[in-house]
PDB file of C-alpha atoms in Angstrom:
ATOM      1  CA  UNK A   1    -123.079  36.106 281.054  1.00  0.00           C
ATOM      2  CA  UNK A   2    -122.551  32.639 282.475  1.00  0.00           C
ATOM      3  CA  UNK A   3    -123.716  31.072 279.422  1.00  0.00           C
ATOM      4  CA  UNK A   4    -121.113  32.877 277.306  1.00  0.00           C
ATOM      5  CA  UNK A   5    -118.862  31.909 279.290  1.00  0.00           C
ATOM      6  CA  UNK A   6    -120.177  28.525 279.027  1.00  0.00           C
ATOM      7  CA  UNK A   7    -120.009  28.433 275.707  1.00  0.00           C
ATOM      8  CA  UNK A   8    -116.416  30.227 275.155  1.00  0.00           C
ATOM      9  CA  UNK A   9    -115.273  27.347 277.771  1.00  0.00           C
ATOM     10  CA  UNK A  10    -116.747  24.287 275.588  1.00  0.00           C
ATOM     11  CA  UNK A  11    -115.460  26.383 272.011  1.00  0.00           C
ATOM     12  CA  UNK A  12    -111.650  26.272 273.801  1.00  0.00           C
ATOM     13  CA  UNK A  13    -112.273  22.323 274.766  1.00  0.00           C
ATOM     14  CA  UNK A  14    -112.982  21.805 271.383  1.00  0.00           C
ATOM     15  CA  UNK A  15    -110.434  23.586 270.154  1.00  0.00           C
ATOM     16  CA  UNK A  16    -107.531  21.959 271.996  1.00  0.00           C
ATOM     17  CA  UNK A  17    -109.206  18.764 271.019  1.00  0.00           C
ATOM     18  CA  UNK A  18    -108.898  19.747 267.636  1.00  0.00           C
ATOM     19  CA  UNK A  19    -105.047  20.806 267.648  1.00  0.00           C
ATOM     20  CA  UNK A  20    -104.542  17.178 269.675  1.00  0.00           C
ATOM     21  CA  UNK A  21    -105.761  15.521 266.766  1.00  0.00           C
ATOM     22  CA  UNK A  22    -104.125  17.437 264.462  1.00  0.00           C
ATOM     23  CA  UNK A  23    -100.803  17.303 265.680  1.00  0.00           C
ATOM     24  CA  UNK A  24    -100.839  13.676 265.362  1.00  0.00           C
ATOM     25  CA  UNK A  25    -101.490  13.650 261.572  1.00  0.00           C
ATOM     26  CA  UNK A  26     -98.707  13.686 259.068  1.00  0.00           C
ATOM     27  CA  UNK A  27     -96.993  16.556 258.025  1.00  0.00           C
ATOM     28  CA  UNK A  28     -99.119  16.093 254.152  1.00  0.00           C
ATOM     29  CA  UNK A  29    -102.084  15.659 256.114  1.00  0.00           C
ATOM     30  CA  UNK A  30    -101.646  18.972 258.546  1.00  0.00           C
ATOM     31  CA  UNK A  31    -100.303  21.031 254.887  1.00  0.00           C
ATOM     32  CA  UNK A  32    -103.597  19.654 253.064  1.00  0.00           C
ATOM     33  CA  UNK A  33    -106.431  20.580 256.081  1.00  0.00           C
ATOM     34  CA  UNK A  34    -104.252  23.946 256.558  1.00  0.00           C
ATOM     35  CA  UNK A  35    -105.062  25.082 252.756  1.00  0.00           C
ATOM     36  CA  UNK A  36    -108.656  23.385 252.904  1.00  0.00           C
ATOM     37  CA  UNK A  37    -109.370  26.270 255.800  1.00  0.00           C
ATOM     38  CA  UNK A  38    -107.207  28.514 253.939  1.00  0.00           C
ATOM     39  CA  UNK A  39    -110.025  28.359 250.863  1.00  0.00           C
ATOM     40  CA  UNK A  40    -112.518  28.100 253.262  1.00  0.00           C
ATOM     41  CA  UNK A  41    -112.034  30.801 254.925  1.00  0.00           C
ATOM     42  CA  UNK A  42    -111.451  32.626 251.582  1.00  0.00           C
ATOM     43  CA  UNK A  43    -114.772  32.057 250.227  1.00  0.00           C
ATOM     44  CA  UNK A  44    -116.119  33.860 253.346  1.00  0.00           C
ATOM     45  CA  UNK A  45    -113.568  36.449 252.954  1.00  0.00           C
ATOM     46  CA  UNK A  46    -114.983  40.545 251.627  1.00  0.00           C
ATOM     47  CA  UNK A  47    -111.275  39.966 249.585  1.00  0.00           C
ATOM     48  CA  UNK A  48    -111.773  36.506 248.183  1.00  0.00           C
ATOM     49  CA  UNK A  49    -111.286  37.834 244.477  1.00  0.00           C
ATOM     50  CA  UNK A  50    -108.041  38.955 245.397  1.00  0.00           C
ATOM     51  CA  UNK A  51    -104.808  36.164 245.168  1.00  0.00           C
ATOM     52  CA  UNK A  52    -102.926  36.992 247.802  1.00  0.00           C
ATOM     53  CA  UNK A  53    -106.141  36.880 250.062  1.00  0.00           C
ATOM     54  CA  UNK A  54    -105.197  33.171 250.227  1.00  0.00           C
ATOM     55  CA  UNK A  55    -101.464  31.708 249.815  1.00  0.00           C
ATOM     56  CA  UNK A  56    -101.594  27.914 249.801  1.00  0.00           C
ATOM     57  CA  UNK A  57     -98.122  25.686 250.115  1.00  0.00           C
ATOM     58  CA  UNK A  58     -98.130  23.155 247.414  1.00  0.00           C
ATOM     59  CA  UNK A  59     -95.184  20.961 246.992  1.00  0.00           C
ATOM     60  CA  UNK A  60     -91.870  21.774 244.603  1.00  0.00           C
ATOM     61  CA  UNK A  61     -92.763  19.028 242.707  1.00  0.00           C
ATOM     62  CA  UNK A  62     -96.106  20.316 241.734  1.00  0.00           C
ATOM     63  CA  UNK A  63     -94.893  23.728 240.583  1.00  0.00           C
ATOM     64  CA  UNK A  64     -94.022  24.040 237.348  1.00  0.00           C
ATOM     65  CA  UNK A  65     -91.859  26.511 235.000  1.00  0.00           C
ATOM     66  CA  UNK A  66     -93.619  28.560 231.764  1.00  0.00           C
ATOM     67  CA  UNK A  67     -91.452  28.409 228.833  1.00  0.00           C
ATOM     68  CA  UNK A  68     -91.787  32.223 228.190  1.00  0.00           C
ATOM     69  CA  UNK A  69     -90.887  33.876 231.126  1.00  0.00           C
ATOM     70  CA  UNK A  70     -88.385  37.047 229.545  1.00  0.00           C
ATOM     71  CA  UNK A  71     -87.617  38.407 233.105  1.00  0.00           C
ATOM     72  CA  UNK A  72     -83.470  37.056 234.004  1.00  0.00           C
ATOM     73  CA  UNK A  73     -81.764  37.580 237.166  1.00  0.00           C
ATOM     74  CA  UNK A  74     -78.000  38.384 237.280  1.00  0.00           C
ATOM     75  CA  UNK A  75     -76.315  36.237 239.141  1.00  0.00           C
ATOM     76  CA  UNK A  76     -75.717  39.104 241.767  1.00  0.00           C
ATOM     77  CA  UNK A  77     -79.256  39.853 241.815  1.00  0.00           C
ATOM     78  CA  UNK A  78     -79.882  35.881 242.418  1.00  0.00           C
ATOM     79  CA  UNK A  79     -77.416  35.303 245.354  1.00  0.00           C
ATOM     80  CA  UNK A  80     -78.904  38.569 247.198  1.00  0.00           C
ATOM     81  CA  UNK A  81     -81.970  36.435 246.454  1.00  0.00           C
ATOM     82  CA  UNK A  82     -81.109  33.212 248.215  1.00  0.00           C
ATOM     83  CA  UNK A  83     -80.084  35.101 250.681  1.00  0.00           C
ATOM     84  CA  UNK A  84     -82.982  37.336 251.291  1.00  0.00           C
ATOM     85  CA  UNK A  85     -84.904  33.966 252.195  1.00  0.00           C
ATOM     86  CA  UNK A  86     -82.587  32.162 253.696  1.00  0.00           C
ATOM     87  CA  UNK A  87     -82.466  34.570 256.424  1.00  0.00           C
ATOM     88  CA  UNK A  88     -86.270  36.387 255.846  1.00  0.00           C
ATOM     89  CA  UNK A  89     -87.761  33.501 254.953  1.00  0.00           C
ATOM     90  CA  UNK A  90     -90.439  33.672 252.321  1.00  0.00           C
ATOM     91  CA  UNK A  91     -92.146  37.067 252.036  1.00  0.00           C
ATOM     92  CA  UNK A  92     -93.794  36.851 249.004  1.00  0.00           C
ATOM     93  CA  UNK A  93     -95.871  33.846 247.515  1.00  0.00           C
ATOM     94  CA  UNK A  94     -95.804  32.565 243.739  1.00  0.00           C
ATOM     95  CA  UNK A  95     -98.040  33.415 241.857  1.00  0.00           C
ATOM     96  CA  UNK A  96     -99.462  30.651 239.375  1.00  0.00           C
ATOM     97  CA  UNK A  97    -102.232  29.096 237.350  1.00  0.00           C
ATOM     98  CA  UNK A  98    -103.766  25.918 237.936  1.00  0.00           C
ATOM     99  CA  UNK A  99    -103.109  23.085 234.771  1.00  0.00           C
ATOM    100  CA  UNK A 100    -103.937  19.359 234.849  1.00  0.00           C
ATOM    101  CA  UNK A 101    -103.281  19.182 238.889  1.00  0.00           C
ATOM    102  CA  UNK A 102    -100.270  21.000 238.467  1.00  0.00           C
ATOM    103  CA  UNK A 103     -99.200  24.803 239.466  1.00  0.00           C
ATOM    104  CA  UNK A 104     -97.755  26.996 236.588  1.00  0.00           C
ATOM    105  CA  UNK A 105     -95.560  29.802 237.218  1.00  0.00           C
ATOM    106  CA  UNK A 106     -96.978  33.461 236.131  1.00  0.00           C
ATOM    107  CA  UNK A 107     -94.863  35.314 238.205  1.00  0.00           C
ATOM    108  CA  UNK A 108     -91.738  34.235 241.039  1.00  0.00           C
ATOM    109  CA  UNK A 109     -89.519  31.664 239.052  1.00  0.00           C
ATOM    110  CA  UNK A 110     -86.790  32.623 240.440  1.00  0.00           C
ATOM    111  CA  UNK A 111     -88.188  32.607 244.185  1.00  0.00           C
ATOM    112  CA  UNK A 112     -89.694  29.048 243.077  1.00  0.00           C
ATOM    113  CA  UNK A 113     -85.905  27.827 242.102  1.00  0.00           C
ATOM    114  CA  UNK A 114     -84.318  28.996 245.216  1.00  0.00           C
ATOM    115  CA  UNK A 115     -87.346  26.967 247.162  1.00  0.00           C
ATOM    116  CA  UNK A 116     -86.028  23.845 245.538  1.00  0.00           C
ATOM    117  CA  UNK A 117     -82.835  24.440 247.454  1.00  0.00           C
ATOM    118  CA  UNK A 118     -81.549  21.441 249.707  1.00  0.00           C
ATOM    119  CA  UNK A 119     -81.203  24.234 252.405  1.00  0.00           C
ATOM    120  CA  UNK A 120     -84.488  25.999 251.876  1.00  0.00           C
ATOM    121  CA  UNK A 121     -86.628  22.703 250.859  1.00  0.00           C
ATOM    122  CA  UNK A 122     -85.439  21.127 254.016  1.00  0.00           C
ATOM    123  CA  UNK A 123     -87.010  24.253 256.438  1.00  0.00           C
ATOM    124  CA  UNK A 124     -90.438  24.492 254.417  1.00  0.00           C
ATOM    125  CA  UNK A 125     -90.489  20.852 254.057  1.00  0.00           C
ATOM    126  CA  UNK A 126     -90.561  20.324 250.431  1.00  0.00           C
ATOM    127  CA  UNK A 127     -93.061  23.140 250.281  1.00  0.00           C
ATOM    128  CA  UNK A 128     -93.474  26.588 248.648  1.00  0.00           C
ATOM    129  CA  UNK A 129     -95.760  29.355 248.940  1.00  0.00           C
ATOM    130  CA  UNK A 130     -98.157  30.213 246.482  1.00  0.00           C
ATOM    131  CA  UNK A 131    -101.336  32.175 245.290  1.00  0.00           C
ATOM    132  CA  UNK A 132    -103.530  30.955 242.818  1.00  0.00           C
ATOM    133  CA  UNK A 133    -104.863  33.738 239.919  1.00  0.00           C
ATOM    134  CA  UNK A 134    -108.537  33.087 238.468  1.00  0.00           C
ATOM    135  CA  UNK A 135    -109.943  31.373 235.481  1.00  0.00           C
ATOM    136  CA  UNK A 136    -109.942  34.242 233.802  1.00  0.00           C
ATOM    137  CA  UNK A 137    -106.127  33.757 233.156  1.00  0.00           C
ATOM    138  CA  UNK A 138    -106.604  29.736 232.450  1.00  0.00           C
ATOM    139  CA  UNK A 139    -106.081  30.959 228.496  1.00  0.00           C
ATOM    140  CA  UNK A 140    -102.279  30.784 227.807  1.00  0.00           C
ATOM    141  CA  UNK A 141    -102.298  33.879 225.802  1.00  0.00           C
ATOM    142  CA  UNK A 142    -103.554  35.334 228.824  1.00  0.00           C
ATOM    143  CA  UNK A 143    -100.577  33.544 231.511  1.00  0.00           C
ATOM    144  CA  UNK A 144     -98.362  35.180 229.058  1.00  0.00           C
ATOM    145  CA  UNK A 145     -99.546  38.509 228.934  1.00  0.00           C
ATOM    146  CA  UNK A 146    -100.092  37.965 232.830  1.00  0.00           C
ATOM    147  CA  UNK A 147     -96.328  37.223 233.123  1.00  0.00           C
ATOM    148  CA  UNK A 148     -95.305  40.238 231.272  1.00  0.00           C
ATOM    149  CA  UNK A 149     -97.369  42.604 233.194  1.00  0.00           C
ATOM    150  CA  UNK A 150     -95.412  41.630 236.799  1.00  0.00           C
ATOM    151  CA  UNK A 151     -92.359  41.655 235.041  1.00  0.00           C
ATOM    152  CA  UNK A 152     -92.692  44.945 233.479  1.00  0.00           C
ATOM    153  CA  UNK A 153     -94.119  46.785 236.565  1.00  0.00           C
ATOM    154  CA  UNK A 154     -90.854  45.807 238.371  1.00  0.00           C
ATOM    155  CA  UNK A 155     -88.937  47.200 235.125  1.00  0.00           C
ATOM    156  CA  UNK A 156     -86.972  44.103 234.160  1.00  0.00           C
ATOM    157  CA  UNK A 157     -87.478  42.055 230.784  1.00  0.00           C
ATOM    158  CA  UNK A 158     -85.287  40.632 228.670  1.00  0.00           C
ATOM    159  CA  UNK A 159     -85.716  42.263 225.367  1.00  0.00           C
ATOM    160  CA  UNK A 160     -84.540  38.978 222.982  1.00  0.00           C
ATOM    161  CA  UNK A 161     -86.777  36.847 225.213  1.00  0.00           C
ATOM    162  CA  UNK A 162     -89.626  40.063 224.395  1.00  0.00           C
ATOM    163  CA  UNK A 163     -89.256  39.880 220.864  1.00  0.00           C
ATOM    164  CA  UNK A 164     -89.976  35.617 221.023  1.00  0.00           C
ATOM    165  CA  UNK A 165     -93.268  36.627 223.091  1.00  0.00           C
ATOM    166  CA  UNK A 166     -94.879  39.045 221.147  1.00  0.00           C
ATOM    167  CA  UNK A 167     -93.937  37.022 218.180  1.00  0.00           C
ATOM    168  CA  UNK A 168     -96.061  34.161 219.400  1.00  0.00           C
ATOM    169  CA  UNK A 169     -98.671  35.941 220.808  1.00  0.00           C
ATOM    170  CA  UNK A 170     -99.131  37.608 216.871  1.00  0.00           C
ATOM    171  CA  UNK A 171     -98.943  34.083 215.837  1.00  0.00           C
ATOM    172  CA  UNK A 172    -101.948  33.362 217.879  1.00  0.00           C
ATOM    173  CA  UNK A 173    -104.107  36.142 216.480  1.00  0.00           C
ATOM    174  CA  UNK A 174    -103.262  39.368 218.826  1.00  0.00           C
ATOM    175  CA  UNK A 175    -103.625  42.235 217.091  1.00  0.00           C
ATOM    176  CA  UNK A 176    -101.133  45.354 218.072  1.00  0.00           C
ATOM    177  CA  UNK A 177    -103.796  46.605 219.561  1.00  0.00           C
ATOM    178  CA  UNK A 178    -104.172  43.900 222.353  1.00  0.00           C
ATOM    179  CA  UNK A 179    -100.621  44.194 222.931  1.00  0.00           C
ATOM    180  CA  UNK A 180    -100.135  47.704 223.736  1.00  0.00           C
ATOM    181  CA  UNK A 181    -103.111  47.164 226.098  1.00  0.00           C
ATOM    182  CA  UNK A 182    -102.786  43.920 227.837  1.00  0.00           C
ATOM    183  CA  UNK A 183     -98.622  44.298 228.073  1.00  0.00           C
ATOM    184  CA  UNK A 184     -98.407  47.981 229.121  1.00  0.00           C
ATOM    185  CA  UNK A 185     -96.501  49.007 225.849  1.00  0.00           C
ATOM    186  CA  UNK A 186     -96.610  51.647 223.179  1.00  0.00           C
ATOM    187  CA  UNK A 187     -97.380  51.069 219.609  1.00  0.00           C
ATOM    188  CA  UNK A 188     -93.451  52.490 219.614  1.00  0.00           C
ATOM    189  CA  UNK A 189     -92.102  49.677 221.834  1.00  0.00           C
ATOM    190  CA  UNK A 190     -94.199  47.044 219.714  1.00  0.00           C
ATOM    191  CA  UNK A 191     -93.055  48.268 216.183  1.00  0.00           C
ATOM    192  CA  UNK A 192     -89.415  48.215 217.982  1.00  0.00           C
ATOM    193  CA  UNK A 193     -89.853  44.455 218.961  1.00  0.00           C
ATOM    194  CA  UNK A 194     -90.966  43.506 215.447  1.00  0.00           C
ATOM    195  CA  UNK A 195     -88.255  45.097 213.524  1.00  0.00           C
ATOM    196  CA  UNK A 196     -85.325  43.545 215.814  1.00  0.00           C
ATOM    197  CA  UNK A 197     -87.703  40.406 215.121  1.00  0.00           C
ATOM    198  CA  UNK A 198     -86.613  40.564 211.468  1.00  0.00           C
ATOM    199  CA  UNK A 199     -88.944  38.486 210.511  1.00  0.00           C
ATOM    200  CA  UNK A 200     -91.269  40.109 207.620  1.00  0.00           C
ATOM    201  CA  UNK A 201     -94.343  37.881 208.363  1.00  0.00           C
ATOM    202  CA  UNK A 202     -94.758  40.547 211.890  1.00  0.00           C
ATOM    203  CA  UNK A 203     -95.583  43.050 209.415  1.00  0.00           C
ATOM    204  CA  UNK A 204     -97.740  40.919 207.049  1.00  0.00           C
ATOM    205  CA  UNK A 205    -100.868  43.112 207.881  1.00  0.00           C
ATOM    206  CA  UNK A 206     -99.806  46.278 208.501  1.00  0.00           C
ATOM    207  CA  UNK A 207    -100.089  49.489 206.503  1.00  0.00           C
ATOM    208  CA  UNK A 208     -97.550  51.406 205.856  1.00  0.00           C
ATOM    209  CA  UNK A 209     -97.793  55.162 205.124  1.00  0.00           C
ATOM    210  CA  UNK A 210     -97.835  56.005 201.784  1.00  0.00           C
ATOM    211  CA  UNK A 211     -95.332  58.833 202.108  1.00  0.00           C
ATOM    212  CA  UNK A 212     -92.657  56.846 201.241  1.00  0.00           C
ATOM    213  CA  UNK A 213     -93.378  56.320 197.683  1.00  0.00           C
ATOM    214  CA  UNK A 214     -90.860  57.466 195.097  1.00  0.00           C
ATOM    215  CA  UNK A 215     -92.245  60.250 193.067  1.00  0.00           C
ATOM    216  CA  UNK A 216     -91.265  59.895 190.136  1.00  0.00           C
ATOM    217  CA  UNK A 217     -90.837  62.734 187.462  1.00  0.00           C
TER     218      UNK A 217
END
């Protein structure tokens, strides 16, 4: 028992030796050892292939917008917004993708633009709050479809902003197929999309149903 205690005794002098020295590091040092342990300690975490097992705080400046994000906020919606973390503070990280050094936004734009608020900025110290998704989402077909599925399970999408993404993703070789599967939709809500598209190339390999022939007599 004594040499437990022994050893608990030289673990806690260690310890406060350890805080000493990093209290007098600079705040960038302190933020970059605090998300080194962070990963660390999510390597030898039983939940390590889940996100939110490990939210990191990267600077403003490294997070970065997607240009096909079709979730808006009313301005009502936003202001409630600021306000929820201005007084709450942040309870719910970013969620990105990692590109060239940078952090892309999958999911928490909005949350991201109210962190680069003088006011908010100034009490995380330039920082925001973020989890990291896999490699298996690197693929941007996959960030998009990624995107759609968070927006969608909270029920808000902007259809016109809809239409542009699942015009794109066709243009990159998804079949309807993928869609309905990877976005959650029906092969209604898909067909829907394409004809307020009105663009005839979205139907350029589909089959249409012979039923509407003109019989003639």
């Amino acid at each position: 028992m004594d040499e437990v205690m022994l050893s608990i005794f030289e673990i806690f002098n260690y310890l406060t030796e350890v805080k000493k020295l990093y209290t007098e590091l600079s705040l960038d040092e302190q933020v970059s050892i605090l998300n080194e342990i962070k990963l660390f300690l999510k390597d030898l975490s039983p939940f390590k292939d889940e996100p939110v097992d490990c939210v990191l705080w990267k600077k403003v400046e490294d997070i970065l917008p997607n240009s096909y994000n079709p979730n808006k906020v009313a301005p009502p919606e936003y202001k409630l917004l600021k306000h929820s973390i201005l007084h709450d503070g942040y309870t719910q990280p970013i969620v990105t993708i990692k590109v060239d050094g940078k952090y892309e936004i999958v999911d928490g734009f909005h949350r991201a633009k109210v962190g680069a608020l003088e006011t908010i900025k100034k009490r995380t110290y330039g920082h925001i709050p973020i989890t990291v998704l896999g490699n298996n989402n690197s693929n941007i077909k996959d960030r998009m479809a990624s995107t759609i599925r968070h927006n969608r399970a909270r029920g808000k999408h902007e259809v016109t902003l809809m239409v542009d993404l699942v015009k794109e993703l066709i243009e990159r070789g998804w079949e309807d197929e993928n869609i309905i599967k990877e976005l959650g939709m029906s092969k209604d809500e898909v067909l829907r999309l394409k004809q307020i598209s009105g663009l005839p190339e979205l139907f350029k390999n589909r089959q249409f149903s012979k039923s509407w022939n003109i019989l003639k007599k």
